[in-house]
XYZ file of C-alpha atoms in Angstrom:
370
model
C 51.777 17.983 -1.978
C 50.798 15.549 0.767
C 48.186 13.064 -0.432
C 45.137 12.462 1.703
C 44.413 8.896 2.793
C 42.153 7.004 0.401
C 39.315 6.808 2.919
C 39.181 10.610 3.092
C 37.378 10.566 -0.242
C 34.284 9.823 1.842
C 33.218 12.424 4.360
C 32.272 10.674 7.631
C 30.251 13.705 8.708
C 28.110 13.544 5.574
C 27.771 9.794 6.017
C 26.562 10.477 9.562
C 23.960 12.913 8.201
C 22.605 10.228 5.884
C 22.476 7.750 8.753
C 20.672 10.273 10.976
C 18.089 11.029 8.265
C 17.365 7.339 7.868
C 17.240 6.803 11.611
C 14.632 9.533 12.049
C 12.598 7.975 9.246
C 12.839 4.503 10.766
C 11.400 5.878 13.998
C 8.301 7.104 12.163
C 5.138 5.135 12.844
C 3.426 3.549 9.842
C 0.506 5.434 8.347
C -2.780 4.261 9.819
C -4.767 4.580 6.588
C -4.602 3.895 2.860
C -3.624 7.137 1.154
C -5.358 8.655 -1.852
C -1.863 9.660 -2.946
C -0.965 5.959 -3.359
C -4.114 4.266 -4.661
C -3.126 4.866 -8.304
C -0.208 2.443 -7.946
C -0.513 -0.606 -10.191
C 0.226 -3.345 -7.656
C -2.665 -4.145 -5.331
C -0.466 -6.632 -3.456
C 1.825 -3.770 -2.464
C -1.098 -1.562 -1.446
C -2.619 -4.322 0.690
C 0.672 -5.150 2.391
C 1.437 -1.496 2.987
C -1.979 -0.946 4.575
C -1.361 -4.038 6.721
C 2.066 -2.715 7.856
C 4.022 -5.514 6.226
C 6.846 -3.255 5.060
C 9.931 -1.932 6.843
C 9.417 0.687 9.556
C 9.476 4.230 8.206
C 8.661 2.993 4.708
C 12.082 1.506 3.942
C 13.389 4.567 2.081
C 17.088 5.318 1.744
C 18.619 8.680 2.666
C 18.591 9.927 -0.946
C 14.858 9.316 -1.315
C 14.140 10.912 2.052
C 16.093 14.030 1.122
C 14.164 14.177 -2.156
C 10.913 14.151 -0.174
C 12.259 16.978 1.965
C 13.055 18.949 -1.193
C 9.500 18.372 -2.371
C 7.931 19.749 0.798
C 10.108 22.856 0.794
C 9.538 23.449 -2.916
C 5.789 23.214 -2.353
C 5.988 26.068 0.189
C 8.122 28.102 -2.192
C 5.734 27.586 -5.107
C 2.750 28.540 -2.940
C 4.466 31.814 -2.040
C 5.150 32.530 -5.702
C 1.547 31.873 -6.731
C 0.363 34.304 -4.066
C 2.513 36.987 -5.691
C 0.172 36.981 -8.731
C -2.556 39.639 -8.409
C -6.001 38.075 -8.076
C -4.813 34.610 -7.030
C -6.427 33.121 -3.909
C -4.580 30.102 -2.569
C -5.554 28.286 0.600
C -3.113 25.647 1.842
C -4.887 25.195 5.182
C -8.538 25.219 6.153
C -9.205 28.726 7.581
C -11.755 27.287 10.004
C -9.330 24.797 11.581
C -5.821 25.937 10.665
C -5.166 22.367 9.480
C -4.409 20.960 6.048
C -7.496 20.235 3.927
C -8.301 16.533 3.985
C -10.877 13.946 2.954
C -11.747 10.508 4.283
C -14.015 7.648 3.299
C -14.563 3.901 3.749
C -14.894 4.034 7.505
C -11.978 6.460 7.818
C -9.502 3.929 6.367
C -9.102 5.842 3.072
C -7.743 9.385 3.364
C -6.098 12.184 1.406
C -4.658 15.630 2.102
C -4.391 18.278 -0.589
C -1.667 20.868 -1.077
C -4.274 23.553 -1.543
C -7.304 25.081 -3.239
C -6.729 27.900 -5.718
C -8.802 30.439 -7.638
C -7.747 33.245 -9.912
C -5.187 31.548 -12.166
C -5.079 33.646 -15.306
C -6.148 30.943 -17.775
C -9.366 30.259 -15.805
C -9.782 33.037 -13.223
C -13.295 32.193 -12.024
C -12.916 28.457 -11.424
C -11.739 26.891 -8.181
C -9.033 24.262 -8.708
C -7.458 21.678 -6.461
C -3.757 22.538 -6.384
C -0.799 20.181 -6.125
C 2.875 20.869 -6.638
C 5.394 18.218 -7.659
C 9.164 18.634 -7.504
C 11.133 16.603 -10.046
C 14.386 17.112 -11.918
C 13.066 15.737 -15.209
C 9.369 16.305 -14.553
C 8.915 19.804 -15.988
C 10.447 18.889 -19.348
C 8.633 15.537 -19.525
C 5.302 17.083 -18.634
C 5.751 19.892 -21.169
C 6.375 17.349 -23.954
C 3.342 15.284 -22.991
C 1.225 18.416 -22.782
C 2.196 19.281 -26.348
C 1.671 15.727 -27.618
C -1.543 14.716 -25.831
C -3.108 18.021 -24.873
C -3.137 19.662 -21.473
C -6.118 17.769 -20.055
C -4.550 14.355 -20.801
C -0.924 15.107 -19.980
C -1.022 14.273 -16.264
C -2.425 10.786 -16.861
C 0.246 10.130 -19.469
C 2.997 11.388 -17.161
C 2.140 9.669 -13.877
C -0.850 7.446 -13.213
C -0.510 7.716 -9.442
C -0.547 11.523 -9.518
C -3.491 11.439 -11.911
C -5.489 9.153 -9.589
C -4.703 11.474 -6.687
C -5.982 14.462 -8.672
C -9.182 12.662 -9.709
C -9.990 11.668 -6.132
C -9.258 15.105 -4.700
C -11.607 16.724 -7.195
C -14.258 14.106 -6.464
C -14.144 14.469 -2.696
C -13.606 18.232 -2.827
C -16.504 18.756 -5.269
C -14.345 20.667 -7.754
C -14.263 20.307 -11.528
C -10.623 21.235 -12.132
C -7.181 20.325 -10.858
C -4.115 22.528 -11.305
C -0.719 20.868 -10.982
C 2.503 22.851 -11.021
C 5.786 21.054 -11.572
C 9.242 22.439 -10.934
C 12.696 21.158 -10.151
C 13.553 20.591 -6.479
C 14.322 24.034 -5.131
C 11.985 25.732 -7.596
C 14.402 26.397 -10.434
C 13.323 26.883 -14.033
C 11.823 25.365 -16.091
C 8.418 25.280 -14.448
C 5.340 23.870 -16.128
C 1.721 23.198 -15.237
C -1.262 21.165 -16.358
C -4.960 21.436 -15.701
C -7.022 18.237 -15.451
C -10.784 17.740 -15.604
C -12.838 15.881 -12.996
C -13.917 12.329 -13.809
C -16.436 10.926 -11.339
C -16.585 7.520 -13.058
C -12.825 7.121 -12.636
C -13.076 8.324 -9.052
C -15.653 5.631 -8.303
C -13.391 2.995 -9.886
C -10.515 4.124 -7.667
C -12.771 4.124 -4.618
C -13.792 0.531 -5.418
C -10.110 -0.386 -5.694
C -9.448 1.181 -2.292
C -12.363 -0.735 -0.783
C -10.953 -3.965 -2.198
C -7.517 -3.252 -0.730
C -8.782 -2.211 2.702
C -11.330 -4.923 3.348
C -9.714 -7.933 1.700
C -8.796 -10.432 4.445
C -5.893 -11.786 2.372
C -3.142 -10.324 0.140
C -4.297 -9.266 -3.311
C -2.674 -10.305 -6.588
C 0.924 -9.321 -7.315
C 1.682 -7.255 -10.388
C 4.139 -9.967 -11.486
C 5.293 -13.430 -10.408
C 8.840 -12.539 -11.445
C 10.840 -11.023 -8.548
C 13.227 -9.495 -11.109
C 10.415 -7.599 -12.888
C 11.417 -3.945 -12.873
C 8.487 -2.814 -10.733
C 9.137 -5.622 -8.231
C 12.920 -5.567 -8.126
C 13.318 -2.483 -5.923
C 10.029 -2.841 -4.047
C 10.085 -2.926 -0.236
C 7.670 -5.884 -0.358
C 9.723 -7.960 -2.833
C 10.960 -10.533 -0.314
C 7.522 -11.035 1.221
C 5.790 -11.369 -2.144
C 8.365 -13.670 -3.730
C 10.139 -15.552 -0.897
C 9.349 -17.064 2.503
C 10.059 -13.780 4.350
C 7.322 -12.774 6.785
C 6.226 -9.323 7.950
C 6.861 -8.166 11.489
C 4.185 -8.931 14.044
C 1.389 -6.376 14.416
C -2.364 -6.634 14.749
C -2.736 -5.908 11.068
C -1.012 -9.160 10.090
C -3.083 -11.179 12.574
C -6.037 -13.303 11.522
C -8.069 -12.022 14.494
C -8.032 -8.348 13.367
C -10.520 -6.730 10.995
C -10.809 -3.176 9.614
C -14.396 -2.155 10.261
C -16.599 -0.240 7.855
C -18.160 1.929 10.530
C -16.358 4.367 12.782
C -13.252 6.392 12.052
C -10.461 4.024 11.094
C -11.717 1.398 13.540
C -10.180 -2.078 13.842
C -11.656 -4.892 15.915
C -10.229 -8.089 17.422
C -12.277 -11.298 17.183
C -10.177 -13.016 19.851
C -10.933 -10.465 22.562
C -14.184 -9.073 21.174
C -13.015 -5.463 21.393
C -11.791 -2.543 19.323
C -8.009 -2.230 18.958
C -6.452 1.179 19.753
C -3.912 2.386 17.221
C -0.885 2.014 19.493
C -1.958 -1.517 20.397
C -2.247 -2.373 16.689
C 1.429 -1.564 16.229
C 2.555 -3.823 19.080
C 0.294 -6.816 18.621
C -0.114 -9.302 21.470
C 0.859 -12.811 22.553
C -2.283 -14.144 20.882
C -1.087 -13.069 17.425
C -1.552 -15.631 14.663
C -0.494 -14.834 11.125
C -3.100 -14.501 8.409
C -2.670 -17.972 6.852
C -2.176 -16.594 3.333
C 0.999 -14.874 4.566
C 2.443 -18.334 5.326
C 1.449 -19.962 2.038
C 5.103 -20.429 1.016
C 5.679 -22.293 4.288
C 2.679 -24.590 4.062
C -1.082 -24.909 3.774
C -3.307 -24.327 6.801
C -4.789 -27.775 7.536
C -6.104 -27.516 11.098
C -6.778 -24.948 13.820
C -8.003 -24.525 17.381
C -9.569 -21.269 18.478
C -9.662 -22.418 22.119
C -5.976 -23.360 22.231
C -4.901 -20.531 19.920
C -3.043 -22.243 17.091
C -3.148 -22.855 13.352
C -1.500 -25.976 11.960
C 0.305 -25.977 8.618
C 1.409 -28.823 6.358
C 4.272 -28.211 3.933
C 4.384 -29.740 0.458
C 6.742 -32.482 1.709
C 4.451 -33.403 4.623
C 6.274 -31.486 7.382
C 3.767 -30.250 9.979
C 4.170 -27.257 12.309
C 2.006 -24.819 14.196
C 1.773 -21.071 14.588
C 0.712 -20.746 18.214
C 1.975 -21.096 21.797
C 5.619 -22.147 21.978
C 6.072 -25.909 22.085
C 7.279 -28.886 20.049
C 7.096 -27.711 16.442
C 4.810 -24.911 17.581
C 6.092 -21.375 17.127
C 4.880 -17.962 18.198
C 4.554 -15.407 15.413
C 7.666 -13.541 16.592
C 9.658 -16.745 16.170
C 8.364 -17.433 12.669
C 9.199 -13.874 11.639
C 12.770 -14.400 12.880
C 13.282 -17.891 11.473
C 13.073 -19.645 8.111
C 11.304 -22.837 7.020
C 14.656 -24.646 7.140
C 15.442 -23.459 10.675
C 12.142 -24.551 12.213
C 12.785 -28.044 10.760
C 16.279 -28.289 12.276
C 16.082 -30.992 14.952
C 19.185 -29.857 16.851
C 18.016 -26.246 16.971
C 14.642 -27.350 18.273
C 16.198 -29.557 20.957
C 18.221 -26.603 22.246
C 15.226 -24.287 21.946
C 13.041 -26.544 24.095
C 15.746 -27.611 26.561
C 16.627 -24.026 27.458
C 13.221 -22.374 26.930
C 14.752 -20.524 23.994
C 13.216 -18.984 20.929
C 14.182 -17.736 17.511
C 14.848 -13.973 17.576
C 15.550 -11.212 15.090
C 19.105 -9.893 14.798
C 17.870 -6.522 16.091
C 16.703 -8.202 19.307
C 20.150 -9.707 19.814
C 21.785 -6.308 19.303
C 19.480 -4.724 21.870
């Protein structure tokens, strides 16, 4: 039998599929709001940076994770169809008055959530309306069943996944319902399937709302969950480098010291430099007047001086080295340059001589490729 070449063990077509899935994801625009589906996460530093668009475009997920999300969406539709097969069950996955998914918003439109559905007629409580969510997980049904047996049905969701529990609590609070019904199946809807019902908790909902308010309106990054970059919750995090090294986020209005999320309006941001609201598309691009929020540069140096008229902030490193974030000049760097460089590179005398002699600038590798 003729042996196939060693490289044939990998299918280039399947590799191309993975690349295409990731490429589509990387083209997605970052979410404009803080999601109720995320607020239960432990790390407020991650939540703040995510809301401020500090992470990779598209969320930084690999192809495997993206395909898992796709499984989840399709399984949700399948489970909804199955629930509707039960006589007496009413399940609404879209608002009949709008044809859109049910959603809630608060805190000036910066805090939002969208539910899978609202259900009535489940056999164990046929008269009560429940918020409905479906989760697809290989191990989830078995894990949830064990926790249900050990802690009781009403406490099982919190024991299983704090983020899902927070989501359920907020949806009940904003939807004025007293019960939440979560179904959990494997991706694709195979057996086993389990479910849990959870009670409303307005006190917990208010605590989560206060957390969201803190994340949204804090002008600086909030505390990290750990100072150890190798901590298991930090190790694989998309924000690891920015939290624990000198890496900087890409330039956008949300990382600029001039921009503020406003408490009135519907997701409104304003710019102190130009005295105007910032449209969403403009937020993503930023402008030539961008100056990093000084706390984002704390590993580079401490902000020691500034000029609003000339548009710069001056920083002093621990060893006395002084540089500016502002118009390009001698030891003065635009935000795009700082994002592309490192503290060592902006100190390099030869690099700076070339940069100034030829009107050059530091650029990202992606810019070079383009």
